[in-house]
Short mmCIF file of C-alpha atoms in Angstrom, two decimals:
data_model
loop_
_atom_site.label_atom_id
_atom_site.label_comp_id
_atom_site.label_asym_id
_atom_site.label_seq_id
_atom_site.Cartn_x
_atom_site.Cartn_y
_atom_site.Cartn_z
CA MET W 1 8.84 -65.19 -13.03
CA ASN W 2 5.62 -63.43 -12.98
CA ALA W 3 5.07 -60.68 -15.63
CA PRO W 4 4.85 -57.20 -14.24
CA THR W 5 1.34 -56.08 -13.63
CA PRO W 6 0.59 -52.78 -15.38
CA LEU W 7 -0.67 -50.07 -12.95
CA GLU W 8 -2.90 -47.02 -13.41
CA GLN W 9 -1.14 -43.72 -14.18
CA PRO W 10 -2.44 -40.36 -13.31
CA CYS W 11 -3.64 -38.42 -16.41
CA GLU W 12 -4.18 -34.66 -16.78
CA THR W 13 -8.01 -34.33 -17.28
CA MET W 14 -8.03 -30.29 -17.29
CA THR W 15 -6.32 -27.83 -19.64
CA PRO W 16 -4.10 -25.71 -17.62
CA ARG W 17 -5.24 -22.04 -17.31
CA ARG W 18 -3.38 -19.35 -19.31
CA ALA W 19 -1.09 -17.44 -17.13
CA LEU W 20 -2.35 -13.90 -16.47
CA THR W 21 0.18 -11.29 -17.89
CA ILE W 22 1.08 -8.04 -16.06
CA GLY W 23 2.37 -5.22 -17.91
CA LEU W 24 4.52 -2.50 -16.59
CA PRO W 25 4.98 0.36 -18.86
CA THR W 26 7.18 3.41 -18.38
CA CYS W 27 5.62 6.15 -16.53
CA ALA W 28 5.66 9.22 -18.79
CA ASP W 29 4.24 11.60 -15.99
CA PRO W 30 7.10 13.53 -14.40
CA ALA W 31 4.91 13.91 -11.14
CA GLU W 32 5.04 10.13 -10.42
CA ARG W 33 8.31 8.44 -9.64
CA ARG W 34 7.06 5.50 -7.71
CA PHE W 35 7.20 2.29 -9.58
CA PRO W 36 4.93 -0.58 -8.50
CA LEU W 37 7.22 -3.55 -8.43
CA THR W 38 10.79 -4.20 -7.47
CA PRO W 39 12.70 -6.99 -9.07
CA GLU W 40 12.10 -9.24 -5.94
CA GLY W 41 8.44 -8.56 -5.93
CA ALA W 42 8.28 -9.35 -9.76
CA GLY W 43 10.02 -12.58 -8.93
CA ARG W 44 7.58 -13.70 -6.44
CA LEU W 45 4.64 -12.93 -8.52
CA ILE W 46 6.21 -15.10 -11.41
CA ASP W 47 6.55 -18.00 -8.85
CA ARG W 48 2.88 -17.63 -8.23
CA GLY W 49 2.10 -18.03 -12.07
CA PHE W 50 2.07 -14.74 -13.56
CA ARG W 51 4.03 -13.45 -16.59
CA ILE W 52 5.39 -10.01 -16.38
CA LYS W 53 6.31 -7.82 -19.21
CA MET W 54 8.15 -4.61 -18.35
CA GLN W 55 9.13 -1.72 -20.86
CA GLU W 56 12.64 -1.05 -21.22
CA GLY W 57 14.12 1.30 -18.58
CA ALA W 58 10.70 1.55 -16.64
CA ALA W 59 12.25 1.17 -13.34
CA ALA W 60 14.87 3.79 -13.89
CA SER W 61 13.10 6.11 -11.24
CA ILE W 62 14.01 3.79 -8.51
CA HIS W 63 17.49 2.85 -9.64
CA TYR W 64 16.94 -0.67 -10.83
CA ALA W 65 18.42 -1.87 -14.18
CA ASP W 66 16.60 -4.01 -16.50
CA ALA W 67 19.15 -6.82 -15.90
CA ALA W 68 17.90 -7.22 -12.35
CA TYR W 69 14.21 -7.82 -13.62
CA THR W 70 15.51 -10.07 -16.29
CA ARG W 71 17.24 -12.29 -13.66
CA ALA W 72 13.89 -12.38 -11.74
CA GLY W 73 12.13 -13.81 -14.86
CA VAL W 74 10.60 -10.73 -16.16
CA GLU W 75 10.51 -10.12 -19.97
CA ILE W 76 11.68 -6.74 -21.19
CA VAL W 77 9.39 -5.78 -24.25
CA SER W 78 8.13 -2.67 -25.99
CA ARG W 79 5.60 -0.35 -24.59
CA LYS W 80 2.87 -1.58 -26.85
CA GLU W 81 3.29 -5.07 -25.56
CA THR W 82 3.24 -4.09 -21.91
CA LEU W 83 -0.18 -2.19 -22.62
CA GLY W 84 -1.38 -5.40 -24.24
CA CYS W 85 -1.26 -7.40 -21.16
CA ASP W 86 -4.24 -8.78 -19.12
CA ILE W 87 -3.25 -6.46 -16.25
CA VAL W 88 -1.55 -3.20 -16.58
CA ILE W 89 -0.25 -1.43 -13.49
CA HIS W 90 0.30 2.39 -13.98
CA PRO W 91 0.14 4.53 -10.79
CA ALA W 92 -0.03 7.77 -12.87
CA SER W 93 -2.72 8.81 -15.49
CA LEU W 94 -2.57 6.99 -18.69
CA GLY W 95 -3.22 8.93 -21.90
CA ALA W 96 -6.05 8.07 -24.32
CA ALA W 97 -3.41 6.81 -26.88
CA ASP W 98 -2.10 4.32 -24.41
CA ILE W 99 -5.52 3.23 -23.28
CA THR W 100 -6.35 2.42 -27.04
CA ALA W 101 -3.37 0.10 -27.13
CA MET W 102 -4.78 -1.78 -24.09
CA ARG W 103 -6.45 -5.17 -24.71
CA ARG W 104 -10.32 -4.86 -24.70
CA GLY W 105 -11.63 -5.98 -21.36
CA ALA W 106 -8.26 -5.85 -19.62
CA MET W 107 -7.69 -4.54 -15.97
CA LEU W 108 -5.91 -1.18 -15.40
CA LEU W 109 -4.48 -0.79 -11.75
CA THR W 110 -3.92 2.84 -11.13
CA MET W 111 -4.49 5.58 -8.37
CA MET W 112 -7.89 7.56 -7.89
CA ARG W 113 -6.17 10.92 -8.45
CA SER W 114 -4.73 9.94 -11.61
CA ALA W 115 -7.78 8.20 -12.99
CA ALA W 116 -10.02 11.12 -12.39
CA ALA W 117 -7.68 13.67 -13.85
CA ASP W 118 -8.74 13.48 -17.68
CA SER W 119 -11.99 12.98 -19.12
CA ALA W 120 -10.62 12.03 -22.58
CA SER W 121 -8.76 9.02 -20.98
CA ILE W 122 -12.01 8.07 -18.93
CA ARG W 123 -13.96 8.12 -22.21
CA GLN W 124 -11.51 5.60 -23.74
CA LEU W 125 -11.39 3.39 -20.72
CA LEU W 126 -15.18 3.00 -21.28
CA ASN W 127 -14.88 2.47 -24.96
CA ARG W 128 -12.27 -0.23 -24.63
CA HIS W 129 -14.33 -1.88 -21.62
CA ILE W 130 -11.32 -1.47 -19.26
CA LEU W 131 -11.89 -2.74 -15.82
CA THR W 132 -10.21 0.10 -13.70
CA ILE W 133 -9.30 -0.15 -10.08
CA ALA W 134 -7.82 2.49 -7.86
CA LEU W 135 -5.31 0.85 -5.74
CA ASP W 136 -5.56 3.38 -3.08
CA LEU W 137 -9.24 2.57 -2.56
CA VAL W 138 -8.90 -1.14 -2.31
CA GLU W 139 -9.90 -2.53 1.05
CA ASP W 140 -8.87 -5.75 2.85
CA THR W 141 -11.38 -7.82 4.92
CA GLU W 142 -11.15 -5.62 7.94
CA GLY W 143 -11.98 -2.48 6.07
CA ASN W 144 -8.44 -1.15 5.92
CA THR W 145 -7.05 0.45 2.84
CA PRO W 146 -3.47 -1.17 2.63
CA PHE W 147 -2.27 0.79 -0.37
CA ALA W 148 -3.35 4.03 0.71
CA ASP W 149 -2.15 3.45 4.20
CA ILE W 150 1.42 2.44 3.38
CA LEU W 151 1.80 5.32 1.10
CA ALA W 152 0.45 7.81 3.65
CA GLU W 153 2.86 6.32 6.12
CA ILE W 154 5.77 6.83 3.66
CA ASP W 155 4.55 10.39 3.08
CA GLY W 156 4.63 11.33 6.70
CA ARG W 157 8.02 9.94 7.34
CA ALA W 158 9.61 11.23 4.19
CA SER W 159 8.40 14.79 5.05
CA VAL W 160 10.28 14.91 8.29
CA ALA W 161 13.35 13.41 6.96
CA ILE W 162 13.30 16.09 4.09
CA ALA W 163 12.62 18.84 6.70
CA SER W 164 15.41 17.82 8.82
CA SER W 165 17.89 17.78 5.90
CA LEU W 166 16.72 21.14 4.96
CA LEU W 167 17.15 22.67 8.34
CA ALA W 168 20.45 21.29 8.77
CA ASP W 169 21.71 22.65 5.59
CA ALA W 170 23.91 25.69 6.43
CA ARG W 171 23.71 27.27 2.93
CA ARG W 172 20.02 27.10 2.11
CA GLY W 173 18.59 26.47 5.48
CA LYS W 174 19.25 27.58 9.04
CA GLY W 175 22.10 25.12 9.87
CA ILE W 176 20.16 23.79 12.94
CA LEU W 177 19.22 20.26 14.15
CA LEU W 178 15.54 19.33 14.41
CA GLY W 179 15.99 17.91 17.76
CA GLY W 180 18.55 20.32 19.13
CA VAL W 181 21.22 19.27 21.71
CA ALA W 182 21.57 19.79 25.54
CA GLY W 183 21.01 23.35 26.40
CA VAL W 184 19.60 24.14 22.89
CA ILE W 185 15.81 24.26 22.57
CA PRO W 186 14.62 21.60 19.83
CA CYS W 187 12.70 22.79 16.62
CA GLU W 188 8.92 22.71 16.69
CA THR W 189 6.99 20.60 14.41
CA LEU W 190 3.29 21.14 13.91
CA ILE W 191 1.16 18.68 12.26
CA ILE W 192 -2.40 19.05 11.04
CA GLY W 193 -4.51 15.98 11.20
CA SER W 194 -4.07 12.74 13.30
CA GLY W 195 -4.46 9.84 10.84
CA ILE W 196 -1.72 7.53 9.56
CA ALA W 197 0.53 10.05 7.68
CA ALA W 198 0.25 12.37 10.86
CA CYS W 199 1.26 9.67 13.27
CA ALA W 200 4.03 8.56 10.86
CA ALA W 201 5.47 12.11 10.82
CA SER W 202 5.16 12.54 14.59
CA LEU W 203 7.06 9.49 15.25
CA SER W 204 9.71 10.32 13.15
CA ALA W 205 9.93 14.02 14.55
CA ILE W 206 9.83 12.64 18.04
CA GLY W 207 12.71 10.15 17.24
CA LEU W 208 14.87 13.03 16.21
CA GLY W 209 14.09 15.08 19.17
CA SER W 210 11.63 17.65 17.93
CA THR W 211 8.82 19.23 19.89
CA VAL W 212 5.56 17.92 18.24
CA ARG W 213 2.04 19.38 18.27
CA VAL W 214 -0.68 17.62 16.56
CA PHE W 215 -4.00 19.49 15.82
CA ASP W 216 -7.40 18.06 14.63
CA ASN W 217 -10.98 18.58 15.08
CA ASP W 218 -11.76 14.84 15.34
CA VAL W 219 -11.29 14.26 19.13
CA TYR W 220 -11.63 10.53 18.82
CA SER W 221 -8.88 10.42 16.22
CA LEU W 222 -6.71 12.66 18.39
CA ARG W 223 -7.27 10.40 21.30
CA ARG W 224 -6.16 7.24 19.32
CA ALA W 225 -3.21 9.20 17.98
CA SER W 226 -2.19 10.25 21.59
CA LEU W 227 -2.48 6.66 22.76
CA ARG W 228 -0.18 5.45 19.99
CA LEU W 229 2.18 8.44 20.19
CA GLY W 230 2.48 8.71 24.03
CA GLN W 231 2.87 11.80 26.17
CA ASN W 232 5.68 13.22 24.07
CA VAL W 233 3.19 14.76 21.77
CA ILE W 234 0.86 17.75 22.40
CA THR W 235 -2.60 17.34 20.88
CA SER W 236 -5.26 20.11 20.41
CA SER W 237 -8.37 20.75 18.65
CA LEU W 238 -8.21 23.38 15.88
CA HIS W 239 -8.93 26.47 17.89
CA PRO W 240 -7.99 29.48 15.80
CA ARG W 241 -6.12 31.31 18.47
CA THR W 242 -4.29 28.20 19.79
CA LEU W 243 -3.33 27.11 16.30
CA GLU W 244 -2.17 30.67 15.28
CA SER W 245 0.13 30.87 18.39
CA ALA W 246 1.47 27.55 17.54
CA LEU W 247 2.22 28.39 13.84
CA LYS W 248 4.28 31.60 14.85
CA SER W 249 6.68 29.36 16.52
CA ALA W 250 6.71 26.27 14.41
CA ASP W 251 9.80 25.37 12.32
CA VAL W 252 8.16 22.67 10.24
CA VAL W 253 4.27 22.55 9.36
CA ILE W 254 2.76 19.43 7.74
CA VAL W 255 -0.63 19.20 6.58
CA THR W 256 -2.14 15.80 6.60
CA PRO W 257 -5.66 14.65 5.64
CA THR W 258 -8.42 15.80 7.86
CA ARG W 259 -12.20 15.17 7.92
CA GLU W 260 -12.91 18.55 6.59
CA PRO W 261 -10.52 20.30 4.06
CA PHE W 262 -7.84 22.48 5.69
CA SER W 263 -5.87 25.45 4.27
CA LEU W 264 -3.90 28.44 5.80
CA HIS W 265 -4.89 31.81 4.61
CA ALA W 266 -2.14 34.35 3.39
CA ASP W 267 -2.27 36.49 6.65
CA THR W 268 -1.68 33.44 8.71
CA VAL W 269 1.25 32.25 6.54
CA GLU W 270 2.75 35.79 6.66
CA ALA W 271 2.80 35.41 10.57
CA MET W 272 4.83 32.23 10.44
CA LYS W 273 8.61 32.15 10.93
CA LYS W 274 10.81 33.23 8.12
CA GLY W 275 12.28 29.84 6.67
CA VAL W 276 9.45 27.68 7.96
CA ILE W 277 9.31 24.32 5.94
CA THR W 278 5.77 23.35 4.90
CA PHE W 279 4.43 20.15 3.42
CA ASP W 280 0.93 19.40 1.93
CA LEU W 281 0.22 15.64 2.34
CA THR W 282 -3.37 15.80 1.64
CA PRO W 283 -4.88 13.45 -1.01
CA ASP W 284 -4.81 15.83 -3.91
CA ALA W 285 -1.38 17.13 -2.82
CA ASP W 286 -1.51 20.28 -5.10
CA GLY W 287 -0.55 22.80 -2.55
CA SER W 288 -4.08 23.88 -1.82
CA ALA W 289 -3.37 23.62 1.94
CA PHE W 290 -1.03 26.62 1.59
CA PRO W 291 -2.84 28.68 -1.31
CA SER W 292 -0.44 31.66 -0.95
CA MET W 293 2.80 29.50 -1.21
CA THR W 294 4.68 28.20 -4.22
CA PRO W 295 4.11 24.37 -4.53
CA VAL W 296 7.25 22.33 -5.12
CA ASP W 297 6.70 18.99 -6.56
CA LEU W 298 9.15 16.42 -5.05
CA ALA W 299 8.54 13.97 -7.75
CA GLN W 300 10.27 16.58 -10.26
CA ALA W 301 12.83 18.41 -8.26
CA SER W 302 14.78 17.68 -4.97
CA ALA W 303 14.04 19.92 -1.98
CA VAL W 304 17.37 21.28 -2.05
CA GLU W 305 17.31 22.27 -5.72
CA ALA W 306 13.94 23.94 -5.32
CA SER W 307 14.94 25.95 -2.10
CA GLU W 308 18.00 27.11 -4.12
CA ARG W 309 16.26 28.40 -7.23
CA ILE W 310 12.81 29.49 -5.98
CA HIS W 311 12.74 32.41 -3.59
CA GLY W 312 10.06 33.11 -1.17
CA ARG W 313 7.77 30.67 0.80
CA LEU W 314 7.67 27.07 -0.48
CA CYS W 315 5.14 24.37 -0.02
CA PHE W 316 6.40 20.76 -0.73
CA VAL W 317 4.08 18.26 -2.18
CA HIS W 318 4.36 14.47 -3.14
CA ALA W 319 6.97 13.84 -0.35
CA GLY W 320 6.71 10.02 -1.05
CA ASN W 321 8.05 10.57 -4.44
CA ALA W 322 11.37 11.63 -3.05
CA VAL W 323 11.73 8.12 -1.54
CA ALA W 324 10.49 6.34 -4.71
CA ARG W 325 12.41 3.09 -3.96
CA THR W 326 11.02 2.80 -0.50
CA ALA W 327 7.49 3.34 -1.99
CA ALA W 328 8.14 0.47 -4.62
CA MET W 329 9.25 -1.85 -1.86
CA ALA W 330 6.00 -1.10 0.12
CA LEU W 331 3.83 -1.24 -3.17
CA SER W 332 5.45 -4.66 -4.00
CA ASN W 333 4.53 -6.27 -0.71
CA THR W 334 1.04 -5.15 -0.82
CA LEU W 335 0.49 -6.22 -4.39
CA LEU W 336 1.66 -9.65 -3.57
CA THR W 337 -1.38 -10.28 -1.28
CA PHE W 338 -3.74 -8.27 -3.69
CA MET W 339 -2.64 -10.48 -6.58
CA GLU W 340 -3.01 -13.70 -4.79
CA GLY W 341 -6.91 -12.90 -4.85
CA ILE W 342 -6.92 -12.63 -8.47
CA VAL W 343 -4.84 -15.78 -9.54
CA THR W 344 -7.22 -18.01 -7.55
CA CYS W 345 -10.16 -16.80 -9.42
CA GLU W 346 -11.31 -17.52 -13.03
CA GLY W 347 -11.15 -14.41 -14.77
CA LEU W 348 -10.97 -10.76 -13.50
CA SER W 349 -14.71 -10.28 -13.18
CA HIS W 350 -14.94 -13.43 -10.89
CA ALA W 351 -12.22 -11.82 -8.68
CA LEU W 352 -14.42 -8.77 -8.20
CA LYS W 353 -17.44 -11.00 -7.19
CA LEU W 354 -15.50 -12.75 -4.57
CA HIS W 355 -13.54 -9.83 -3.06
CA PRO W 356 -15.90 -7.00 -2.02
CA GLY W 357 -12.86 -4.86 -1.20
CA MET W 358 -11.97 -4.64 -4.89
CA GLN W 359 -15.54 -3.72 -5.79
CA LYS W 360 -15.41 -0.50 -3.75
CA ALA W 361 -12.20 0.43 -5.62
CA THR W 362 -13.51 -0.27 -8.97
CA LEU W 363 -13.94 2.99 -11.24
CA THR W 364 -15.09 1.59 -14.50
CA PHE W 365 -16.50 -1.84 -15.14
CA PHE W 366 -16.61 -3.01 -18.73
CA GLY W 367 -17.82 0.17 -20.23
CA LYS W 368 -19.75 1.48 -17.26
CA ILE W 369 -18.91 3.97 -14.65
CA VAL W 370 -19.36 2.72 -11.25
CA ASN W 371 -17.56 5.47 -9.16
CA PRO W 372 -19.02 8.72 -8.09
CA ARG W 373 -15.85 10.89 -8.51
CA ILE W 374 -15.45 9.40 -11.95
CA ALA W 375 -19.00 10.06 -12.87
CA ALA W 376 -18.60 13.61 -11.58
CA THR W 377 -15.76 14.26 -14.00
CA MET W 378 -17.71 12.93 -16.84
CA ARG W 379 -20.87 14.94 -15.62
CA THR W 380 -23.00 11.93 -15.55
CA ARG W 381 -24.23 9.41 -12.90
CA SER W 382 -22.56 6.22 -11.62
CA VAL W 383 -24.35 2.93 -11.08
CA ASP W 384 -23.65 0.52 -8.06
CA ILE W 385 -21.11 -2.04 -9.34
CA SER W 386 -23.11 -4.89 -7.44
CA ILE W 387 -26.03 -4.56 -10.02
CA TYR W 388 -23.68 -5.42 -12.89
CA LEU W 389 -21.90 -8.15 -11.01
CA THR W 390 -25.27 -9.52 -10.32
CA LEU W 391 -26.37 -9.70 -14.06
CA SER W 392 -23.09 -10.88 -15.19
#
């Protein structure tokens, strides 16, 4: 018999790259209940080669136990360990002490409003050379902002769901249906703005049978909204008299982002119906759309609790936080696509070079301010990130 002939065997010639770690610390800010990853989303990221470390009890706000994440492959660790990861995801503002615990040169994924809130935290981000990216500013290849858009849609739909519940409450509300029934006139929903949040709110209100009026000064945006929503929605420019007349009969008023900041003066608010339900869905969501009203943060109190203990006119803010689990599912889906663009690159800075949509969302770049709003908070000037990327 012939002796067996030895054959060539494949041999590993490259050292496998270290898996990037993602840290999920508990959010200490009561004004932010949205958590960035569900167990399913975390499991899919782990399948793509990431290691995920989560602080114990971090997902309690979306009613997921640590065991659900453990089964998906997530490591339950201390807060310090989550902050020491390559990528830290924290939608709310991180304090200066937490930023000090982050690994030098790490990436922080947060929201624009949170990142610009505290100059001490920004200063620490610069000291630690943290690469800070605002998720709500990230653009895709077509110029869309997937994170901001999905959160705006959730805000719009959540506001109508909450309004409908409050109107139907016989003790705290009026005990009426938003859409009425045969022989009973439906409630009126007035929406300022005609973007994603406005269209989402309109579709929900139409589905419940409400009469919907949409106001905006951007005629082209109104036309697009009208084509999407159909003939069931009444659209109008923001003519003062027309708006005042509509406000007097509105049962629900929702202010969404517009090209120019919008607010209702105290005398206009006084002319509105008693018991009208109002929402501020603008980017800052601080109640500035209704300056004479008491803002109620739905991240910290339910609408029912607030309406019971606060007398007078209320303005609800952070509507999306009232449905934090839905927001977590939406954020997880969007993060999967975003993270795929990072894992294929050698290093976080290389990901920025290859993905222009991430560049536009970068706030601090390894010790430098590259976003005008962050620069304004620090009373300095920003530098175009493309200059640093060219030199790096």
